[in-house]
Short mmCIF file of C-alpha atoms in Angstrom, two decimals:
data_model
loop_
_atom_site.label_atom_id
_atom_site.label_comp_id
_atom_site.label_asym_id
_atom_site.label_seq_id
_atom_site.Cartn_x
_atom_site.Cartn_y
_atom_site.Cartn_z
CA UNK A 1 -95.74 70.16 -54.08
CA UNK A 2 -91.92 69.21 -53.89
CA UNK A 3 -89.40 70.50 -56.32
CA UNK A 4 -86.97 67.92 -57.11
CA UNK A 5 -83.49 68.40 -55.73
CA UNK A 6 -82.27 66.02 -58.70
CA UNK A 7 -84.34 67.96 -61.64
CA UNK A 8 -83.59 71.41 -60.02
CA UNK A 9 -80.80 71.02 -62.87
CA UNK A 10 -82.40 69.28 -66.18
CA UNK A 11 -80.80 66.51 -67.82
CA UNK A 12 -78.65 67.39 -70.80
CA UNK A 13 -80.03 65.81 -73.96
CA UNK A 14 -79.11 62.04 -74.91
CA UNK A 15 -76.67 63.06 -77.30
CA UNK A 16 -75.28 65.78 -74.77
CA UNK A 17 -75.05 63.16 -72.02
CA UNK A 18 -73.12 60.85 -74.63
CA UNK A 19 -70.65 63.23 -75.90
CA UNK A 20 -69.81 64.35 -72.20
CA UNK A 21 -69.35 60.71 -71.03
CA UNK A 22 -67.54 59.49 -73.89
CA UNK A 23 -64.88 62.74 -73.17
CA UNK A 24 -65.08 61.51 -69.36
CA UNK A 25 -63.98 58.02 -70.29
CA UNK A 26 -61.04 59.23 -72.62
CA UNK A 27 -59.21 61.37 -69.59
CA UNK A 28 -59.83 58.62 -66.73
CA UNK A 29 -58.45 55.09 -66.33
CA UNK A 30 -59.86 52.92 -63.72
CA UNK A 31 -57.76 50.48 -61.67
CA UNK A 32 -59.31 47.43 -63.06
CA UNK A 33 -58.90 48.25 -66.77
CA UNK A 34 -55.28 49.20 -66.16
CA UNK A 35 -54.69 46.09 -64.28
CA UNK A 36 -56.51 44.23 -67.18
CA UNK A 37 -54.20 45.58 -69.71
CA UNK A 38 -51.04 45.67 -67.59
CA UNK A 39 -52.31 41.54 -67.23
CA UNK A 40 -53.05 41.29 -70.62
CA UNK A 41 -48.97 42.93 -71.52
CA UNK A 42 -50.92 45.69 -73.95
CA UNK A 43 -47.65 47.56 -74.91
CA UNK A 44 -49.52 50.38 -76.19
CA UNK A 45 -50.42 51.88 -72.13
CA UNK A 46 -47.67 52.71 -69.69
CA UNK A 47 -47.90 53.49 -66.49
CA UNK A 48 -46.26 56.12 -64.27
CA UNK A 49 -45.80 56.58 -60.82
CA UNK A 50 -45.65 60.39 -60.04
CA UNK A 51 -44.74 60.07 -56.50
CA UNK A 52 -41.38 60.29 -55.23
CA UNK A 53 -39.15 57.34 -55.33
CA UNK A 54 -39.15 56.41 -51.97
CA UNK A 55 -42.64 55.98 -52.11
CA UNK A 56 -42.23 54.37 -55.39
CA UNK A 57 -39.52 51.98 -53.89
CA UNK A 58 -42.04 50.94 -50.86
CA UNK A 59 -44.81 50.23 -53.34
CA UNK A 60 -45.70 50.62 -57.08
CA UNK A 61 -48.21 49.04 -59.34
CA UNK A 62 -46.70 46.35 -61.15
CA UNK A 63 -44.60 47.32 -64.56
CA UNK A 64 -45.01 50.86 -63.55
CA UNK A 65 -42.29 53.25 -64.30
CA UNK A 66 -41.00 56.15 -61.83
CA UNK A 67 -41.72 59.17 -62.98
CA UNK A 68 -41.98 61.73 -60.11
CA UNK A 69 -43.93 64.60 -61.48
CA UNK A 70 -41.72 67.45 -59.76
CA UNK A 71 -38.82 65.98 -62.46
CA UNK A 72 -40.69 66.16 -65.37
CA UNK A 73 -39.25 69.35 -68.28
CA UNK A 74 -39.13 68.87 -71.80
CA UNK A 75 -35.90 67.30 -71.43
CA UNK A 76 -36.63 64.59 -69.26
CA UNK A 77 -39.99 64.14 -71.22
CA UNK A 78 -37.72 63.62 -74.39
CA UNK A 79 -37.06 60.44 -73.82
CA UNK A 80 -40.40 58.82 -73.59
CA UNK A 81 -41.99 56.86 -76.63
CA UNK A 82 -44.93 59.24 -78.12
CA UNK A 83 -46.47 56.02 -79.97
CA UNK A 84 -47.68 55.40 -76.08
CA UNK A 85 -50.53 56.33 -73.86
CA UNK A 86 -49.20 56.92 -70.22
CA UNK A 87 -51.42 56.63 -66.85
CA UNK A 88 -50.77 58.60 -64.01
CA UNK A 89 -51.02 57.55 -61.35
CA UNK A 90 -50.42 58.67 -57.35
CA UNK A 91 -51.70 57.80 -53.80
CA UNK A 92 -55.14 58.67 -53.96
CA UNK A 93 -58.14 61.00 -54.49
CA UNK A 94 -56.26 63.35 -51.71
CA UNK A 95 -53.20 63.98 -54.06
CA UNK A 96 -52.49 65.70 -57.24
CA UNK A 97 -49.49 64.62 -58.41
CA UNK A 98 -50.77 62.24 -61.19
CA UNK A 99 -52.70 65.67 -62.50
CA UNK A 100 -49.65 67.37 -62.16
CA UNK A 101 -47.85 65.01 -63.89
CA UNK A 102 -51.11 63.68 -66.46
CA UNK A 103 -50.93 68.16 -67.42
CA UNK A 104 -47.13 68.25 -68.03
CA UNK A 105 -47.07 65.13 -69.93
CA UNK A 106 -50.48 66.69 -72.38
CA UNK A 107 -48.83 70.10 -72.33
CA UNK A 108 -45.57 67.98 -74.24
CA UNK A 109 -48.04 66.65 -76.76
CA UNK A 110 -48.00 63.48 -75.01
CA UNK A 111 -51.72 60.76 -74.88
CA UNK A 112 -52.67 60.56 -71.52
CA UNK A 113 -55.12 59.45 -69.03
CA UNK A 114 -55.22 59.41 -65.22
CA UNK A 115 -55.84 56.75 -63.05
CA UNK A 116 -59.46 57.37 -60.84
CA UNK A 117 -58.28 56.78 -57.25
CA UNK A 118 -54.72 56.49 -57.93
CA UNK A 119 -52.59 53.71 -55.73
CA UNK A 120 -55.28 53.75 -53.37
CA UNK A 121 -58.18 52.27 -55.18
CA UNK A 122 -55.51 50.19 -57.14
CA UNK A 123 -54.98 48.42 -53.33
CA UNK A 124 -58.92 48.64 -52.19
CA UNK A 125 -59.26 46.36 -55.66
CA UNK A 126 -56.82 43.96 -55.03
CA UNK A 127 -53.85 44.30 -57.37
CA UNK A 128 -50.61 42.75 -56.65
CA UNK A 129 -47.76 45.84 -56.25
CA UNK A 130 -44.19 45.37 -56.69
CA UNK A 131 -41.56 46.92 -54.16
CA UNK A 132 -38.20 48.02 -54.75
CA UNK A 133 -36.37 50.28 -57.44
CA UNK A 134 -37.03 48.09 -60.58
CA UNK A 135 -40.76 48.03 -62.34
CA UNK A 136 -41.43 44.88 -61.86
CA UNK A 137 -43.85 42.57 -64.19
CA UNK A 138 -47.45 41.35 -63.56
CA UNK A 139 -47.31 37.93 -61.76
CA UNK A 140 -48.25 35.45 -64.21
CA UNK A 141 -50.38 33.83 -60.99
CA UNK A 142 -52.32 36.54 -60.61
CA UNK A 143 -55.94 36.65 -61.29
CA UNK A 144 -57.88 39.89 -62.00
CA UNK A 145 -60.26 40.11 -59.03
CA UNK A 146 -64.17 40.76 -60.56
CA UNK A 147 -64.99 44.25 -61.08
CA UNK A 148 -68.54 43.93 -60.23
CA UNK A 149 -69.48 46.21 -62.66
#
């Protein structure tokens, strides 16, 4: 008889399973709900860049703020709006600054969530990016590709 590589570790229980998902879901933003909020000008979510402003100024998500996470104390954290949930965001799955910057934003009592996949996925999805120093706003041409999910 085969032993299941899948069952080898049971199933929590339904209500286990929910509670753990539903946790999931409140630490992680994915790149089309961001994009559908950003599109949708819900000022309640902001998002921040963590990376460093070069690589901000060659390519951001659209409306995102600069917010390198190596420049982030209590004082510079002072002047963000608490009423607000804040994204990180970085590169990709290969980089930890939106973590970095997702922890030191929680540890200053601050809502937030990361984004899964960072600027990376945000790209792979096909979500306009704005260049330069300033934000930027979502293009009022742009459609919200389908998620497929």
């Amino acid at each position: 008889m085969t032993s299941s590589a899948v069952l080898q570790f049971p199933p929590l229980s339904a209500d286990q399973s929910e509670a753990h998902l539903r946790q999931k879901l409140a630490w992680y933003a994915d790149a089309w709900d961001l994009a559908q909020d950003l599109a949708q000008g819900i000022e309640e979510i902001v998002a921040i860049d963590t990376r460093s402003p070069e690589q901000y100024q060659a390519g951001h998500i659209c409306g995102a703020v600069s917010f390198p996470h190596r420049t982030m104390t209590a004082e510079t954290l002072a002047a963000l709006d608490r009423s607000r949930v804040y994204v990180t965001y970085c590169d990709g799955i290969g980089c930890n600054g939106s973590t970095k910057g997702a922890w030191k934003l929680a540890a200053a009592g601050f809502q937030v969530k990361e984004l899964i996949g960072g600027l990376d996925f945000w790209l792979r999805d096909g979500h306009p990016v704005a260049t330069g120093d300033a934000p930027g706003s979502w293009p009022e041409a742009a459609a919200l590709p389908d998620c497929g999910c």
